[in-house]
Amino acid sequence: MIIGRGHNRRVQRGNAILHGEMDALENAGRQPASVYRECVLFTTLSPCSMCSGAILLYAIPRVIVGENKTFMAEEELLRSRGVSIEVLQNQECIRLMEEFIRCNPRLWNEDIGV
């Protein structure tokens, strides 16, 4: 069962923290901690520091990452805290992100805090 889906909506909503992971958590609505402890979070990219903090805060035990070739972030932190990380290196994710970064370098740098 999917409890929340999200997309990066920083530009669309003028929101500094609305990465895809944060949007998915927001769209899941308020849940008891026991629900988060049973969840798997699917994400296109390696979770950034902010999103990793939310994963740790809510004790989400497993994260499936589409690819970490274009962006590698806090996977080791998450692993060190017991989170299971699986990286797929999905070619479609890589292609989409490489194209986005090439076409939108300023927006990409803003999004990842550069």
XYZ file of N, CA, C and O in Angstrom, residues 16-91:
304
model
N 11.367 26.020 0.197
C 12.801 25.725 0.274
C 13.116 24.277 0.618
O 14.214 23.812 0.339
N 12.175 23.545 1.208
C 12.484 22.195 1.685
C 11.685 21.083 1.017
O 11.777 19.929 1.415
N 10.940 21.381 -0.007
C 10.030 20.387 -0.568
C 10.692 19.507 -1.631
O 10.281 19.456 -2.778
N 11.727 18.765 -1.196
C 12.290 17.716 -2.046
C 11.254 16.609 -2.169
O 10.274 16.558 -1.407
N 11.463 15.670 -3.074
C 10.496 14.601 -3.308
C 10.190 13.782 -2.061
O 9.043 13.436 -1.791
N 11.231 13.479 -1.277
C 11.031 12.692 -0.067
C 10.152 13.447 0.930
O 9.245 12.864 1.547
N 10.422 14.734 1.083
C 9.646 15.549 2.025
C 8.201 15.699 1.539
O 7.260 15.660 2.337
N 8.013 15.847 0.245
C 6.673 15.942 -0.334
C 5.897 14.644 -0.104
O 4.715 14.675 0.252
N 6.562 13.512 -0.272
C 5.904 12.222 -0.036
C 5.478 12.087 1.422
O 4.351 11.644 1.713
N 6.348 12.485 2.349
C 5.986 12.420 3.768
C 4.822 13.354 4.079
O 3.895 12.991 4.806
N 4.866 14.548 3.497
C 3.765 15.494 3.717
C 2.456 14.928 3.166
O 1.411 15.007 3.810
N 2.519 14.337 1.983
C 1.309 13.789 1.365
C 0.801 12.535 2.073
O -0.380 12.188 1.940
N 1.674 11.866 2.818
C 1.237 10.716 3.613
C 0.373 11.161 4.789
O -0.385 10.371 5.339
N 0.494 12.422 5.139
C -0.278 12.934 6.272
C 0.333 12.505 7.594
O 1.326 11.790 7.650
N -0.278 12.949 8.620
C 0.200 12.617 9.967
C -0.030 11.132 10.228
O -1.158 10.656 10.132
N 1.038 10.435 10.569
C 0.972 8.998 10.813
C 1.591 8.690 12.176
O 2.516 9.373 12.603
N 1.143 7.626 12.823
C 1.834 7.202 14.048
C 3.229 6.686 13.713
O 3.469 6.186 12.609
N 4.141 6.775 14.650
C 5.519 6.326 14.434
C 5.569 4.876 13.973
O 6.422 4.505 13.169
N 4.650 4.056 14.442
C 4.647 2.640 14.066
C 4.448 2.441 12.569
O 4.963 1.479 11.999
N 3.744 3.341 11.915
C 3.541 3.249 10.470
C 4.851 3.510 9.737
O 5.233 2.754 8.839
N 5.559 4.565 10.113
C 6.829 4.885 9.455
C 7.841 3.764 9.617
O 8.625 3.488 8.712
N 7.843 3.097 10.778
C 8.800 2.012 11.032
C 8.556 0.784 10.154
O 9.382 -0.114 10.119
N 7.440 0.771 9.438
C 7.118 -0.336 8.530
C 7.230 0.071 7.059
O 6.934 -0.723 6.175
N 7.660 1.297 6.790
C 7.657 1.839 5.427
C 8.955 1.567 4.676
O 10.015 1.370 5.266
N 8.831 1.610 3.367
C 9.978 1.641 2.461
C 9.842 2.942 1.685
O 8.774 3.236 1.149
N 10.903 3.737 1.641
C 10.882 4.989 0.899
C 11.614 4.759 -0.428
O 12.747 4.278 -0.436
N 10.945 5.078 -1.522
C 11.533 4.989 -2.859
C 11.883 6.405 -3.302
O 11.041 7.302 -3.198
N 13.093 6.601 -3.799
C 13.521 7.927 -4.204
C 14.384 7.846 -5.459
O 15.097 6.861 -5.664
N 14.286 8.840 -6.303
C 15.068 8.859 -7.537
C 16.557 8.966 -7.241
O 17.372 8.283 -7.851
N 16.905 9.847 -6.290
C 18.309 10.140 -5.986
C 18.659 9.778 -4.554
O 17.785 9.633 -3.700
N 19.928 9.712 -4.286
C 20.451 9.518 -2.941
C 19.900 10.634 -2.043
O 19.968 11.810 -2.403
N 19.322 10.303 -0.891
C 18.724 11.344 -0.042
C 19.753 12.346 0.487
O 20.814 11.954 0.981
N 19.410 13.622 0.382
C 20.262 14.696 0.890
C 20.246 14.681 2.422
O 19.527 13.903 3.053
N 21.000 15.576 3.030
C 21.069 15.656 4.493
C 19.704 15.910 5.111
O 19.340 15.286 6.118
N 18.948 16.818 4.523
C 17.626 17.153 5.059
C 16.696 15.946 4.999
O 16.060 15.587 5.992
N 16.627 15.304 3.850
C 15.722 14.160 3.681
C 16.187 12.973 4.512
O 15.369 12.233 5.068
N 17.503 12.804 4.638
C 18.033 11.736 5.480
C 17.665 11.972 6.938
O 17.370 11.018 7.666
N 17.673 13.224 7.349
C 17.243 13.545 8.712
C 15.810 13.119 8.962
O 15.485 12.567 10.027
N 14.939 13.343 7.993
C 13.535 12.932 8.130
C 13.430 11.406 8.166
O 12.647 10.849 8.950
N 14.220 10.729 7.348
C 14.225 9.259 7.343
C 14.632 8.744 8.721
O 14.000 7.834 9.273
N 15.669 9.347 9.309
C 16.122 8.939 10.632
C 15.114 9.320 11.711
O 14.839 8.525 12.616
N 14.560 10.511 11.628
C 13.591 10.969 12.624
C 12.402 10.024 12.720
O 11.956 9.680 13.812
N 11.913 9.585 11.584
C 10.731 8.723 11.563
C 11.083 7.232 11.513
O 10.194 6.395 11.392
N 12.372 6.919 11.628
C 12.854 5.528 11.704
C 12.368 4.676 10.528
O 11.993 3.522 10.696
N 12.395 5.277 9.329
C 12.057 4.518 8.121
C 13.208 3.537 7.895
O 14.362 3.951 7.757
N 12.926 2.228 7.873
C 14.003 1.246 7.898
C 14.671 0.929 6.560
O 15.767 0.386 6.535
N 14.008 1.284 5.450
C 14.542 0.866 4.150
C 14.319 1.963 3.111
O 13.229 2.531 3.025
N 15.351 2.216 2.299
C 15.285 3.212 1.233
C 15.780 2.570 -0.054
O 16.857 1.970 -0.084
N 14.989 2.697 -1.103
C 15.364 2.232 -2.438
C 15.700 3.471 -3.260
O 14.861 4.358 -3.429
N 16.924 3.537 -3.770
C 17.429 4.703 -4.503
C 17.497 4.352 -5.986
O 18.139 3.360 -6.362
N 16.875 5.181 -6.825
C 16.911 4.940 -8.269
C 18.314 4.992 -8.831
O 18.711 4.147 -9.631
N 19.084 5.991 -8.406
C 20.471 6.112 -8.861
C 21.224 7.079 -7.969
O 20.636 7.989 -7.405
N 22.530 6.853 -7.842
C 23.375 7.779 -7.078
C 24.599 8.214 -7.881
O 25.561 8.714 -7.339
N 24.523 8.021 -9.195
C 25.621 8.440 -10.072
C 25.676 9.961 -10.187
O 26.754 10.552 -10.139
N 24.525 10.604 -10.339
C 24.506 12.058 -10.513
C 24.523 12.797 -9.178
O 24.882 13.970 -9.143
N 24.144 12.124 -8.098
C 24.129 12.768 -6.784
C 24.257 11.701 -5.701
O 23.379 10.863 -5.548
N 25.353 11.756 -4.979
C 25.590 10.852 -3.851
C 25.562 11.710 -2.591
O 26.303 12.683 -2.483
N 24.707 11.345 -1.662
C 24.591 12.168 -0.462
C 24.829 11.345 0.797
O 25.921 10.851 1.007
N 23.808 11.169 1.602
C 23.973 10.654 2.960
C 23.724 9.159 3.125
O 23.306 8.711 4.194
N 24.036 8.388 2.116
C 23.810 6.949 2.211
C 24.602 6.310 3.349
O 24.080 5.454 4.074
N 25.849 6.705 3.515
C 26.670 6.115 4.583
C 26.131 6.475 5.960
O 26.139 5.645 6.875
N 25.669 7.707 6.135
C 25.046 8.100 7.404
C 23.848 7.208 7.694
O 23.696 6.690 8.806
N 22.990 7.042 6.695
C 21.798 6.211 6.887
C 22.186 4.773 7.218
O 21.633 4.180 8.157
N 23.135 4.228 6.489
C 23.588 2.852 6.776
C 24.145 2.742 8.187
O 23.898 1.751 8.893
N 24.914 3.751 8.605
C 25.522 3.716 9.945
C 24.473 3.735 11.046
O 24.745 3.329 12.169
N 23.273 4.207 10.698
C 22.171 4.261 11.670
C 21.180 3.125 11.455
O 20.084 3.140 11.997
N 21.563 2.112 10.666
C 20.760 0.915 10.536
C 19.738 0.900 9.420
O 18.958 -0.044 9.306
N 19.745 1.930 8.575
C 18.805 1.970 7.463
C 19.358 1.119 6.324
O 20.527 1.245 5.952
N 18.525 0.268 5.764
C 18.902 -0.538 4.613
C 18.764 0.314 3.356
O 17.702 0.891 3.105
N 19.846 0.410 2.587
C 19.860 1.214 1.354
C 20.114 0.272 0.179
O 21.081 -0.482 0.184
N 19.254 0.358 -0.827
C 19.459 -0.397 -2.062
C 19.500 0.611 -3.210
O 18.576 1.393 -3.379
N 20.593 0.591 -3.968
C 20.763 1.504 -5.100
C 20.585 0.700 -6.386
O 21.314 -0.260 -6.621
N 19.637 1.104 -7.210
C 19.308 0.366 -8.423
C 20.172 0.726 -9.623
O 20.298 -0.072 -10.542
N 20.719 1.932 -9.660
C 21.429 2.474 -10.832
C 20.572 2.306 -12.083
O 21.028 1.861 -13.136
N 19.317 2.701 -11.953
C 18.345 2.623 -13.041
C 18.758 3.577 -14.167
O 18.921 4.784 -13.939
N 18.916 3.053 -15.373
C 19.401 3.847 -16.505
C 18.458 4.991 -16.868
O 18.907 6.058 -17.283
